[in-house]
Coordinates of C-alpha atoms in Angstrom, one line a residue:
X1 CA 38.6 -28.5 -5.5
X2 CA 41.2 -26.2 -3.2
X3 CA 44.6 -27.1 -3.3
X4 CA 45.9 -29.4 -0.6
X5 CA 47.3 -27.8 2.7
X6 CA 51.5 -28.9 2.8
X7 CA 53.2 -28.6 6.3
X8 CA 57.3 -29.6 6.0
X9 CA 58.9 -29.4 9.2
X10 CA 62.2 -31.2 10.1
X11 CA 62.5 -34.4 12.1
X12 CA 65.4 -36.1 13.9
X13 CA 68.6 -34.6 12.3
X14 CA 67.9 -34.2 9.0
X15 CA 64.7 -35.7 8.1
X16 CA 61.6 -34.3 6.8
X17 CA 58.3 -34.2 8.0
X18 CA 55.6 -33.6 5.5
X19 CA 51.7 -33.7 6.7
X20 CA 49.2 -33.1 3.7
X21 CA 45.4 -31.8 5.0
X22 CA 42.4 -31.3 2.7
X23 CA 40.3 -28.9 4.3
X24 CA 37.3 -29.7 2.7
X25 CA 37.1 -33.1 3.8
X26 CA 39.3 -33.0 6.6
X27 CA 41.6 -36.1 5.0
X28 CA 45.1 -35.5 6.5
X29 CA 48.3 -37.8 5.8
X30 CA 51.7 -37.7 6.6
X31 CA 54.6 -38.9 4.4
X32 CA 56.5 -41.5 6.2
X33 CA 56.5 -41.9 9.9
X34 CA 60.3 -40.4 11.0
X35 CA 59.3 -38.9 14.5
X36 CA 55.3 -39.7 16.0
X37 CA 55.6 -37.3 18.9
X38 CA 57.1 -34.5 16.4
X39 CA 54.0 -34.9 14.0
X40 CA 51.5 -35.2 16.7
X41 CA 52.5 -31.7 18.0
X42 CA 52.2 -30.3 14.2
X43 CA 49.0 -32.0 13.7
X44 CA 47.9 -30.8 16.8
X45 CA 48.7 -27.5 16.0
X46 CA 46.8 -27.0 12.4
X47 CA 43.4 -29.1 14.7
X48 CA 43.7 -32.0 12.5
X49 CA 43.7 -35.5 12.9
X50 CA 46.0 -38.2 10.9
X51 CA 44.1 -40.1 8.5
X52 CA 46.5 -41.9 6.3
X53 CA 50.0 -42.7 6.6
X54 CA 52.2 -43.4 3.2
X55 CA 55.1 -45.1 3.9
X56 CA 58.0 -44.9 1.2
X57 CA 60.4 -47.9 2.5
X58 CA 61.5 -49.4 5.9
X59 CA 64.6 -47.8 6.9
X60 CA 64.0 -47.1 10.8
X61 CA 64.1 -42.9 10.4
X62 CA 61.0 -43.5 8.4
X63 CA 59.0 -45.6 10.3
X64 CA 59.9 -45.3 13.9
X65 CA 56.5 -43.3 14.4
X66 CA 54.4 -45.7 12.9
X67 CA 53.0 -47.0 16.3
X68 CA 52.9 -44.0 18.4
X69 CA 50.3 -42.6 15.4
X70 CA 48.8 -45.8 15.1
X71 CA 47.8 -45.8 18.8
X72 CA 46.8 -41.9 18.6
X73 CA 44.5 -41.7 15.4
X74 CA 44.4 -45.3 14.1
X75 CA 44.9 -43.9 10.3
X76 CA 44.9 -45.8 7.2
X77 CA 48.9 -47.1 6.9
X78 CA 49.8 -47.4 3.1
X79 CA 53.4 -48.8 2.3
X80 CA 55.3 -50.9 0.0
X81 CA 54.1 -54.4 -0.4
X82 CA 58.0 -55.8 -1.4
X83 CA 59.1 -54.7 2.3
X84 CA 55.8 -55.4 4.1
X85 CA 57.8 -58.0 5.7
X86 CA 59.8 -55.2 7.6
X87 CA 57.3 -53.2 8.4
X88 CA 55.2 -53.3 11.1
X89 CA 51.5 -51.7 11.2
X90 CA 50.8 -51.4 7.6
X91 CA 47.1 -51.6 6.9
X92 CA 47.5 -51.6 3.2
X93 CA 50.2 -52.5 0.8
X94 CA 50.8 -51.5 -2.5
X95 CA 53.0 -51.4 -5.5
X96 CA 54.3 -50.5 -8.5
X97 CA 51.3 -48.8 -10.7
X98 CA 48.4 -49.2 -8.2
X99 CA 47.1 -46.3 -7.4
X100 CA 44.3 -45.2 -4.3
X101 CA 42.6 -42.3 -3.2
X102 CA 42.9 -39.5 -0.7
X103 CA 40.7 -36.8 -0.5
X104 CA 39.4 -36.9 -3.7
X105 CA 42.4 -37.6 -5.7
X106 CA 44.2 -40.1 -7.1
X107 CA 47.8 -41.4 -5.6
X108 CA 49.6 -43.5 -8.2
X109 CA 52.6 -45.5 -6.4
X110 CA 55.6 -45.7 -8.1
X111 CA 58.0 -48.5 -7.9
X112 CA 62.0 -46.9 -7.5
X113 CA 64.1 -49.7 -6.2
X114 CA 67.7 -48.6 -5.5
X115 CA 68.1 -47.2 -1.9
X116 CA 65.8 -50.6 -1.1
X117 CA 64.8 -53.1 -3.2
X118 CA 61.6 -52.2 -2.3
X119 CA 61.1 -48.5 -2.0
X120 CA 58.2 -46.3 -3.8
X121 CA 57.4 -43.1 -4.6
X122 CA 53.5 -41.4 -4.8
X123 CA 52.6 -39.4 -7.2
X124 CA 49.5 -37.0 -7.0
X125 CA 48.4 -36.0 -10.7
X126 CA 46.0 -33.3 -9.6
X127 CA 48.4 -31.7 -7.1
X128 CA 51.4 -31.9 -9.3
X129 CA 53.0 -33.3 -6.8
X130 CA 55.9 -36.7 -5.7
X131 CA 57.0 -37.7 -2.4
X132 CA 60.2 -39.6 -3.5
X133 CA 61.5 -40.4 -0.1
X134 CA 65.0 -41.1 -0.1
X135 CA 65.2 -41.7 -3.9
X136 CA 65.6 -38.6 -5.5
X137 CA 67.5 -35.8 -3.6
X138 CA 67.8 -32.3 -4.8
X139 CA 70.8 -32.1 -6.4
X140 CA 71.3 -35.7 -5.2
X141 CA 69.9 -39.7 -4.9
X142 CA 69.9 -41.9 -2.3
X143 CA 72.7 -44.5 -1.4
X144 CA 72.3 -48.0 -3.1
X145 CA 71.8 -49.7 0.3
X146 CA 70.1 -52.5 -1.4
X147 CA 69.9 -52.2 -4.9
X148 CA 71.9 -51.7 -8.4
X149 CA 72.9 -48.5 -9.9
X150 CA 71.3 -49.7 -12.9
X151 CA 67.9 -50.6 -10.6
X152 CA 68.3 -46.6 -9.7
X153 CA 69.3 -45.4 -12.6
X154 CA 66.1 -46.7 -13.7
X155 CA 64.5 -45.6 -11.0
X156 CA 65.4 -41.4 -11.7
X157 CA 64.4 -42.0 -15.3
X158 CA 60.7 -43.0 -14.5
X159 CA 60.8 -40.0 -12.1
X160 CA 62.3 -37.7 -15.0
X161 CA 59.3 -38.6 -17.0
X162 CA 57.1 -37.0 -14.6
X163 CA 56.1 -33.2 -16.2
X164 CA 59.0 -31.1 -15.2
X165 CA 56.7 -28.4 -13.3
X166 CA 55.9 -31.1 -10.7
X167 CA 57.0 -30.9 -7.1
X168 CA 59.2 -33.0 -5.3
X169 CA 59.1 -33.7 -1.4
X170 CA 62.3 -35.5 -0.7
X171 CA 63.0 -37.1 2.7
X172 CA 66.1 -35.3 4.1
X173 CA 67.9 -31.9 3.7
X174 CA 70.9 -32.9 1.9
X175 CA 70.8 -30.2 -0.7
X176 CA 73.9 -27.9 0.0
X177 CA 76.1 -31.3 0.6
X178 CA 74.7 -32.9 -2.6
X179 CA 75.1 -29.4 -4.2
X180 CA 78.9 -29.1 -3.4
X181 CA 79.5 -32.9 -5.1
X182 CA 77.4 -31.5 -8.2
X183 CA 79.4 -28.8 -8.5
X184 CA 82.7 -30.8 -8.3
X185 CA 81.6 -33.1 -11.3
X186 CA 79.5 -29.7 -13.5
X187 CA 81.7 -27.2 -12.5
X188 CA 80.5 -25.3 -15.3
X189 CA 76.9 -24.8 -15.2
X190 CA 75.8 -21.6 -14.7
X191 CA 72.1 -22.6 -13.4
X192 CA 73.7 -25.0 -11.1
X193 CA 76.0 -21.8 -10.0
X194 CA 73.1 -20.2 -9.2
X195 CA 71.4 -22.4 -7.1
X196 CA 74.1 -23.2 -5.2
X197 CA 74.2 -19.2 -4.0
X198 CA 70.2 -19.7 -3.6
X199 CA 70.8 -22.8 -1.4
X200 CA 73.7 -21.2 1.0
X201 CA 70.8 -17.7 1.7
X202 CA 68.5 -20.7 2.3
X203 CA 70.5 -22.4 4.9
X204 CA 72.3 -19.4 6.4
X205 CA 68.6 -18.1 7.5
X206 CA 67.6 -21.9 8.6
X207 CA 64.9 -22.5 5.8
X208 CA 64.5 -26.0 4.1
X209 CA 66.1 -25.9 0.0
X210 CA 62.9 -28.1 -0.3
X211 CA 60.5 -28.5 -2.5
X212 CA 62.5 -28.8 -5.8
X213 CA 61.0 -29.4 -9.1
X214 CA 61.3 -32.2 -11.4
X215 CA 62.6 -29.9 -14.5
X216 CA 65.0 -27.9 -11.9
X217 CA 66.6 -31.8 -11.0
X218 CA 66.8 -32.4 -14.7
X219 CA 69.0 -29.0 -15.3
X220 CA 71.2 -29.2 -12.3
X221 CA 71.2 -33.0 -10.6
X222 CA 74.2 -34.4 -11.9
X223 CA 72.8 -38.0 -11.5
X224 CA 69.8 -37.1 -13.6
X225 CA 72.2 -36.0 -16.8
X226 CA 74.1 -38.8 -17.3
X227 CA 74.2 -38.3 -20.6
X228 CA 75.5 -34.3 -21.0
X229 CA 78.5 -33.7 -22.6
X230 CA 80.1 -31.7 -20.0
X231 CA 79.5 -34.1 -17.3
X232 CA 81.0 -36.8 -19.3
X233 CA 84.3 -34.9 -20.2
X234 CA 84.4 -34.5 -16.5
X235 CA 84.7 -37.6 -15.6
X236 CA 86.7 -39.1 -18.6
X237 CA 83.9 -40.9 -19.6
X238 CA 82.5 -39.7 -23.0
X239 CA 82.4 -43.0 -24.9
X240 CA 80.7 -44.8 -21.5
X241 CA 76.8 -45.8 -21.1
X242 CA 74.7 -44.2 -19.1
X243 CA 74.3 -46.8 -16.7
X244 CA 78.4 -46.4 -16.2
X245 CA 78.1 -42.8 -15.9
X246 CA 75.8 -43.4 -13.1
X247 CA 77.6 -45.5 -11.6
X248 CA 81.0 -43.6 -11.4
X249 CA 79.0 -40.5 -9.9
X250 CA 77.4 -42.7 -6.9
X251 CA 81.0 -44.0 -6.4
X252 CA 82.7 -41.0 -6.2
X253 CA 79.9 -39.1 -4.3
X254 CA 80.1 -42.3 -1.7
X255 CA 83.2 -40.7 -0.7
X256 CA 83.1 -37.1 -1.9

């Protein structure tokens, strides 16, 4: 079995386009649906043609698409079942623990309420691969538009479970923003240091700080070490849970 084909591209302002194609059977999917004209012209450009959609949650930058590719290829549209209420075109819906196939492999959906109460991740075992939407960030996580800290607090910790060399798709470029907040609350980490001078050569030459890794996130995201010592001391908040370390990080980054 080859390796599947990844295309990122950006979409809107800051969004991410991310088209999957199997060139042995031809299977092509996009992850979420932020701009239809602007994945039409990358599809058209590889010769392939839009097979299946997954749809991480129902914020409009992610689905506004769905229809123009709809009417264009007619692909399989997979999506969260808790918000199939709010989004329109879904062919199948799915949730937390089912699992389907694409081009020979199995995509296991992941439930990660937080940014909506509904939002989910997939997961491709074979590929080593997540598409986490607007869940996990590099050096960030999303803003709890719907749920709890603790729902995403809970949330991060499923996807820190995942094996640490798999990696992550995320649905905007936020890093160097996300990175300057990390830095302000871990001031002392040296990998974090690093990547931060990796991350401006990045953007001052206009290339995505995407794909990150699971294991890179668990040494440098500052909402994925709750529990480190330095952190804590940071924030005054060595004695606190987890969950309230979480919590004061998405407060302060809310207006970092």
């Amino acid at each position: 079995m080859t390796s599947l084909m990844i295309e990122q591209f950006t979409c809107r302002q800051d969004n991410f386009g991310v088209i999957l194609h199997d060139p042995l059977t031809g299977e092509t999917a996009s992850i979420d649906a932020p701009d239809g004209s602007r994945i039409a012209d990358r599809l058209g450009q590889g010769g392939w043609k839009l097979t299946h959609l997954f749809i991480t949650h129902h914020h409009p930058d992610h689905v506004e698409g769905i229809a123009e590719l709809a009417k264009a290829y007619a692909p399989k549209v997979i999506g969260p079942k808790a918000e199939a209420a709010k989004i329109d075109g879904l062919t199948q819906t799915v949730g937390d623990g089912d699992t389907f196939e694409f081009a020979g492999r199995t995509v296991k959906v992941i439930s990660t309420p937080g940014h909506t109460s509904g939002h989910i991740c997939f997961y491709i075992p074979d590929e080593k691969l997540l598409f986490a939407g607007d869940t996990l960030f590099a050096l960030g996580c999303g803003r709890l538009f719907e749920g709890s800290p603790a729902d995403m607090f809970g949330s991060l910790n499923r996807l820190a479970e995942l094996p640490d060399e798999t990696r992550v798709y995320c649905g905007h470029e936020y890093t160097q923003s996300n990175g300057r907040f990390a830095v302000s609350v871990d001031p002392d980490n040296e990998t974090l240091a690093k990547r931060m001078e990796d991350i401006a050569d990045l953007r001052s030459k206009r290339l995505p700080t995407l794909p990150t890794t699971i294991g890179f996130e668990k040494r440098t995201n500052p909402f994925m070490r709750t529990g480190d010592a330095a952190i804590r001391n940071q924030l005054g908040m060595e004695t606190s849970s987890d969950v309230e370390v979480f919590t004061e990080l998405r407060r302060r980054k809310d207006s970092f």
